[in-house]
PDB file of C-alpha atoms in Angstrom:
ATOM      1  CA  MET T1448      73.128-143.659  47.638  1.00 77.00           C
ATOM      2  CA  ALA T1449      70.927-143.915  50.417  1.00 78.00           C
ATOM      3  CA  SER T1450      71.403-147.504  51.647  1.00 81.00           C
ATOM      4  CA  LEU T1451      69.039-148.430  54.716  1.00 81.00           C
ATOM      5  CA  GLU T1452      69.152-152.162  54.132  1.00 83.00           C
ATOM      6  CA  GLY T1453      67.808-154.274  57.032  1.00 87.00           C
ATOM      7  CA  PHE T1454      67.189-150.978  58.898  1.00 89.00           C
ATOM      8  CA  SER T1455      63.865-150.307  60.929  1.00 93.00           C
ATOM      9  CA  LEU T1456      62.648-146.230  60.755  1.00 92.00           C
ATOM     10  CA  GLN T1457      59.657-144.501  62.086  1.00 95.00           C
ATOM     11  CA  THR T1458      58.697-140.986  61.880  1.00 96.00           C
ATOM     12  CA  SER T1459      55.890-139.020  63.300  1.00 94.00           C
ATOM     13  CA  GLY T1460      54.530-135.505  62.774  1.00 94.00           C
ATOM     14  CA  ASP T1461      53.618-133.757  59.363  1.00 96.00           C
ATOM     15  CA  HIS T1462      55.741-133.501  56.545  1.00 96.00           C
ATOM     16  CA  ALA T1463      58.095-135.964  58.477  1.00 96.00           C
ATOM     17  CA  TYR T1464      59.472-138.138  55.717  1.00 96.00           C
ATOM     18  CA  GLY T1465      60.845-141.294  56.164  1.00 94.00           C
ATOM     19  CA  ILE T1466      63.779-141.642  53.275  1.00 94.00           C
ATOM     20  CA  VAL T1467      64.912-138.721  51.165  1.00 95.00           C
ATOM     21  CA  SER T1468      67.772-139.484  48.380  1.00 95.00           C
ATOM     22  CA  GLN T1469      67.873-136.549  46.207  1.00 96.00           C
ATOM     23  CA  SER T1470      70.746-135.022  43.465  1.00 96.00           C
ATOM     24  CA  ILE T1471      69.811-131.473  42.466  1.00 96.00           C
ATOM     25  CA  GLY T1472      71.680-129.642  39.679  1.00 96.00           C
ATOM     26  CA  GLY T1473      72.889-125.845  40.626  1.00 95.00           C
ATOM     27  CA  GLY T1474      71.126-123.132  38.929  1.00 95.00           C
ATOM     28  CA  GLY T1475      72.376-121.227  36.038  1.00 94.00           C
ATOM     29  CA  GLY T1476      73.758-117.755  36.434  1.00 94.00           C
ATOM     30  CA  THR T1477      71.835-114.052  35.445  1.00 93.00           C
ATOM     31  CA  GLY T1478      73.381-112.832  31.867  1.00 94.00           C
ATOM     32  CA  GLY T1479      74.765-109.529  32.113  1.00 93.00           C
ATOM     33  CA  ALA T1480      72.842-106.241  31.835  1.00 92.00           C
ATOM     34  CA  ALA T1481      73.854-103.905  29.072  1.00 93.00           C
ATOM     35  CA  SER T1482      73.133-100.069  28.398  1.00 92.00           C
ATOM     36  CA  ALA T1483      74.170 -97.802  25.479  1.00 93.00           C
ATOM     37  CA  TYR T1484      73.507 -94.227  25.538  1.00 92.00           C
ATOM     38  CA  ASP T1485      74.458 -91.645  22.677  1.00 91.00           C
ATOM     39  CA  ALA T1486      73.825 -88.290  21.827  1.00 90.00           C
ATOM     40  CA  GLY T1487      74.983 -85.700  19.385  1.00 87.00           C
ATOM     41  CA  PRO T1488      74.256 -83.190  16.698  1.00 89.00           C
ATOM     42  CA  GLY T1489      72.275 -84.667  13.705  1.00 87.00           C
ATOM     43  CA  PHE T1490      72.439 -88.512  14.033  1.00 90.00           C
ATOM     44  CA  SER T1491      73.184 -90.829  17.126  1.00 92.00           C
ATOM     45  CA  MET T1492      72.607 -94.191  17.543  1.00 92.00           C
ATOM     46  CA  ALA T1493      72.644 -96.581  20.719  1.00 93.00           C
ATOM     47  CA  VAL T1494      72.957-100.204  20.544  1.00 93.00           C
ATOM     48  CA  ALA T1495      72.871-102.722  23.612  1.00 93.00           C
ATOM     49  CA  VAL T1496      72.330-106.601  23.776  1.00 93.00           C
ATOM     50  CA  GLY T1497      72.057-108.256  27.399  1.00 93.00           C
ATOM     51  CA  GLY T1498      74.138-111.481  28.071  1.00 94.00           C
ATOM     52  CA  THR T1499      72.559-115.046  27.942  1.00 94.00           C
ATOM     53  CA  GLY T1500      71.634-116.448  31.372  1.00 94.00           C
ATOM     54  CA  GLY T1501      74.029-119.337  32.063  1.00 96.00           C
ATOM     55  CA  GLY T1502      72.578-123.054  31.784  1.00 96.00           C
ATOM     56  CA  GLY T1503      71.298-125.067  34.981  1.00 96.00           C
ATOM     57  CA  GLY T1504      73.533-128.023  36.093  1.00 96.00           C
ATOM     58  CA  SER T1505      72.326-131.768  35.607  1.00 96.00           C
ATOM     59  CA  GLY T1506      71.446-133.585  38.398  1.00 96.00           C
ATOM     60  CA  GLY T1507      73.315-136.953  39.118  1.00 96.00           C
ATOM     61  CA  ALA T1508      71.867-140.635  39.494  1.00 96.00           C
ATOM     62  CA  ALA T1509      69.934-140.958  42.894  1.00 97.00           C
ATOM     63  CA  ALA T1510      69.306-144.211  44.441  1.00 96.00           C
ATOM     64  CA  ALA T1511      67.977-145.910  47.824  1.00 95.00           C
ATOM     65  CA  ASN T1512      68.257-149.399  48.680  1.00 95.00           C
ATOM     66  CA  VAL T1513      65.569-150.338  51.560  1.00 94.00           C
ATOM     67  CA  SER T1514      65.614-153.958  50.896  1.00 95.00           C
ATOM     68  CA  ASN T1515      64.336-156.002  53.980  1.00 95.00           C
ATOM     69  CA  ALA T1516      63.745-152.682  55.344  1.00 94.00           C
ATOM     70  CA  SER T1517      60.997-151.499  57.595  1.00 95.00           C
ATOM     71  CA  VAL T1518      59.668-147.581  57.094  1.00 96.00           C
ATOM     72  CA  ALA T1519      56.846-146.275  58.812  1.00 96.00           C
ATOM     73  CA  THR T1520      55.628-142.682  58.596  1.00 96.00           C
ATOM     74  CA  GLY T1521      52.770-141.387  60.801  1.00 92.00           C
ATOM     75  CA  SER T1522      51.071-138.077  59.479  1.00 94.00           C
ATOM     76  CA  SER T1523      49.953-135.972  56.781  1.00 96.00           C
ATOM     77  CA  ASP T1524      52.483-135.198  53.783  1.00 96.00           C
ATOM     78  CA  ALA T1525      54.900-137.530  55.487  1.00 96.00           C
ATOM     79  CA  HIS T1526      56.063-139.890  52.472  1.00 97.00           C
ATOM     80  CA  GLY T1527      57.767-143.060  53.333  1.00 96.00           C
ATOM     81  CA  VAL T1528      60.726-142.733  50.244  1.00 96.00           C
ATOM     82  CA  VAL T1529      61.382-140.279  48.308  1.00 97.00           C
ATOM     83  CA  VAL T1530      64.296-140.650  45.454  1.00 97.00           C
ATOM     84  CA  GLN T1531      64.701-137.760  42.869  1.00 97.00           C
ATOM     85  CA  SER T1532      67.196-136.794  40.556  1.00 97.00           C
ATOM     86  CA  ILE T1533      66.540-132.652  39.548  1.00 97.00           C
ATOM     87  CA  GLY T1534      68.151-130.390  37.206  1.00 96.00           C
ATOM     88  CA  GLY T1535      68.805-127.069  38.151  1.00 96.00           C
ATOM     89  CA  GLY T1536      67.164-123.898  36.192  1.00 95.00           C
ATOM     90  CA  GLY T1537      68.290-121.838  33.693  1.00 95.00           C
ATOM     91  CA  GLY T1538      69.604-118.530  34.592  1.00 94.00           C
ATOM     92  CA  ALA T1539      67.656-115.567  33.642  1.00 94.00           C
ATOM     93  CA  GLY T1540      68.991-113.035  30.314  1.00 93.00           C
ATOM     94  CA  GLY T1541      70.475-109.892  30.952  1.00 93.00           C
ATOM     95  CA  ALA T1542      68.619-106.746  30.694  1.00 91.00           C
ATOM     96  CA  SER T1543      69.521-104.162  27.923  1.00 93.00           C
ATOM     97  CA  VAL T1544      68.683-100.378  27.805  1.00 92.00           C
ATOM     98  CA  ALA T1545      69.728 -98.569  24.783  1.00 91.00           C
ATOM     99  CA  GLN T1546      69.020 -94.387  24.856  1.00 91.00           C
ATOM    100  CA  ALA T1547      69.773 -92.374  21.500  1.00 91.00           C
ATOM    101  CA  MET T1548      69.433 -88.576  21.625  1.00 90.00           C
ATOM    102  CA  THR T1549      70.099 -86.112  18.817  1.00 88.00           C
ATOM    103  CA  ILE T1550      70.057 -82.316  18.273  1.00 86.00           C
ATOM    104  CA  SER T1551      68.648 -81.115  14.891  1.00 86.00           C
ATOM    105  CA  VAL T1552      71.157 -79.569  12.651  1.00 82.00           C
ATOM    106  CA  PRO T1553      69.731 -76.496  10.479  1.00 84.00           C
ATOM    107  CA  ASP T1554      69.906 -77.389   6.852  1.00 77.00           C
ATOM    108  CA  GLY T1555      69.037 -74.122   4.921  1.00 80.00           C
ATOM    109  CA  GLU T1556      65.296 -73.378   5.694  1.00 82.00           C
ATOM    110  CA  SER T1557      64.720 -76.997   7.420  1.00 85.00           C
ATOM    111  CA  SER T1558      66.802 -79.063  10.102  1.00 84.00           C
ATOM    112  CA  PHE T1559      67.921 -82.493   9.989  1.00 82.00           C
ATOM    113  CA  GLY T1560      68.407 -85.067  13.028  1.00 87.00           C
ATOM    114  CA  VAL T1561      68.175 -88.655  13.556  1.00 89.00           C
ATOM    115  CA  ALA T1562      68.129 -90.916  16.608  1.00 89.00           C
ATOM    116  CA  VAL T1563      68.078 -94.600  16.357  1.00 91.00           C
ATOM    117  CA  SER T1564      68.349 -97.207  19.340  1.00 91.00           C
ATOM    118  CA  PHE T1565      68.165-100.602  19.379  1.00 90.00           C
ATOM    119  CA  ALA T1566      68.267-102.695  22.698  1.00 90.00           C
ATOM    120  CA  MET T1567      67.975-106.787  22.926  1.00 91.00           C
ATOM    121  CA  GLY T1568      67.537-108.495  26.155  1.00 89.00           C
ATOM    122  CA  GLY T1569      69.735-111.826  26.665  1.00 92.00           C
ATOM    123  CA  SER T1570      68.072-114.992  26.195  1.00 93.00           C
ATOM    124  CA  GLY T1571      67.734-117.157  29.241  1.00 93.00           C
ATOM    125  CA  GLY T1572      69.546-120.361  30.001  1.00 94.00           C
ATOM    126  CA  ASN T1573      68.682-123.999  29.540  1.00 95.00           C
ATOM    127  CA  GLY T1574      67.464-125.776  32.704  1.00 95.00           C
ATOM    128  CA  GLY T1575      69.539-128.923  33.598  1.00 96.00           C
ATOM    129  CA  ALA T1576      68.746-132.652  32.920  1.00 96.00           C
ATOM    130  CA  GLY T1577      67.455-135.010  35.240  1.00 96.00           C
ATOM    131  CA  SER T1578      69.534-138.371  35.827  1.00 97.00           C
ATOM    132  CA  THR T1579      68.597-141.892  36.878  1.00 97.00           C
ATOM    133  CA  ALA T1580      66.368-141.983  40.108  1.00 97.00           C
ATOM    134  CA  THR T1581      66.011-145.563  41.560  1.00 96.00           C
ATOM    135  CA  ALA T1582      64.704-147.653  44.279  1.00 96.00           C
ATOM    136  CA  THR T1583      65.753-151.097  45.580  1.00 95.00           C
ATOM    137  CA  LEU T1584      62.575-152.224  47.708  1.00 94.00           C
ATOM    138  CA  GLY T1585      62.920-156.098  48.025  1.00 93.00           C
ATOM    139  CA  ASN T1586      61.052-157.093  50.959  1.00 94.00           C
ATOM    140  CA  ALA T1587      60.639-153.868  52.556  1.00 94.00           C
ATOM    141  CA  ALA T1588      57.613-152.858  54.452  1.00 95.00           C
ATOM    142  CA  ILE T1589      56.578-149.474  53.985  1.00 96.00           C
ATOM    143  CA  LYS T1590      53.599-147.988  55.987  1.00 96.00           C
ATOM    144  CA  THR T1591      52.480-144.659  55.562  1.00 96.00           C
ATOM    145  CA  GLN T1592      49.273-143.078  57.699  1.00 92.00           C
ATOM    146  CA  GLY T1593      47.687-139.415  56.689  1.00 89.00           C
ATOM    147  CA  ALA T1594      46.387-137.276  53.974  1.00 95.00           C
ATOM    148  CA  ASN T1595      48.509-137.126  50.999  1.00 95.00           C
ATOM    149  CA  ALA T1596      51.597-139.656  52.487  1.00 96.00           C
ATOM    150  CA  GLN T1597      53.026-141.364  49.418  1.00 96.00           C
ATOM    151  CA  GLY T1598      54.653-144.949  50.069  1.00 95.00           C
ATOM    152  CA  VAL T1599      57.496-144.363  47.639  1.00 96.00           C
ATOM    153  CA  ILE T1600      57.943-141.634  45.091  1.00 96.00           C
ATOM    154  CA  VAL T1601      60.806-141.782  42.507  1.00 97.00           C
ATOM    155  CA  GLN T1602      61.109-139.115  40.227  1.00 96.00           C
ATOM    156  CA  SER T1603      63.534-137.595  37.615  1.00 97.00           C
ATOM    157  CA  ILE T1604      62.719-133.919  36.742  1.00 96.00           C
ATOM    158  CA  GLY T1605      64.500-131.749  34.249  1.00 95.00           C
ATOM    159  CA  GLY T1606      65.050-127.903  35.288  1.00 93.00           C
ATOM    160  CA  ALA T1607      63.174-125.151  33.840  1.00 91.00           C
ATOM    161  CA  ALA T1608      64.500-122.531  31.442  1.00 89.00           C
ATOM    162  CA  ALA T1609      64.668-118.906  32.238  1.00 89.00           C
ATOM    163  CA  TRP T1610      63.192-116.231  30.991  1.00 84.00           C
ATOM    164  CA  ALA T1611      64.701-113.639  28.657  1.00 80.00           C
ATOM    165  CA  ALA T1612      65.173-110.184  30.198  1.00 78.00           C
ATOM    166  CA  ALA T1613      63.549-106.242  29.897  1.00 77.00           C
ATOM    167  CA  VAL T1614      64.326-104.519  27.033  1.00 79.00           C
ATOM    168  CA  ARG T1615      63.866-100.594  27.142  1.00 75.00           C
ATOM    169  CA  PRO T1616      65.250 -98.941  23.765  1.00 74.00           C
ATOM    170  CA  ARG T1617      64.479 -95.005  23.768  1.00 72.00           C
ATOM    171  CA  GLN T1618      65.137 -92.080  21.324  1.00 69.00           C
ATOM    172  CA  ARG T1619      64.716 -88.315  21.749  1.00 67.00           C
TER     173      ARG T1619
END
């Protein structure tokens, strides 16, 4: 928690925020890649499944107490007070490659050969949740100047889930 009760704060310059209190969850890890190769006479089969991406961590509670405080910013995109709890993004799914190759086997007048491959990419991990975000503003004086300069921003944002991975099955 950022506690600036009774303080006076002034910034100048673009993007010079007055007070920022954030809790951001960590991002999930990428799932492991998988590959499978098989070759043989008559019949071959290759199966590969990529690993699932790790889930993003949840953001913790974020808070700022600026009661009886004075916060002033002087340029564009310079917000007065920003309080955010943000969940981490999920990890990407693992890629997979499966390749099967066969050499036909003579069977009387004809020949016989089967190659089967199956590849499935891992699923992406879930995003983490945002938690509570609060700002205590009792008797605070918050002044901003300039384009896109918000006085107070309080957000709880969940992290995005990640994408599934690439898949490449092949037969020869």
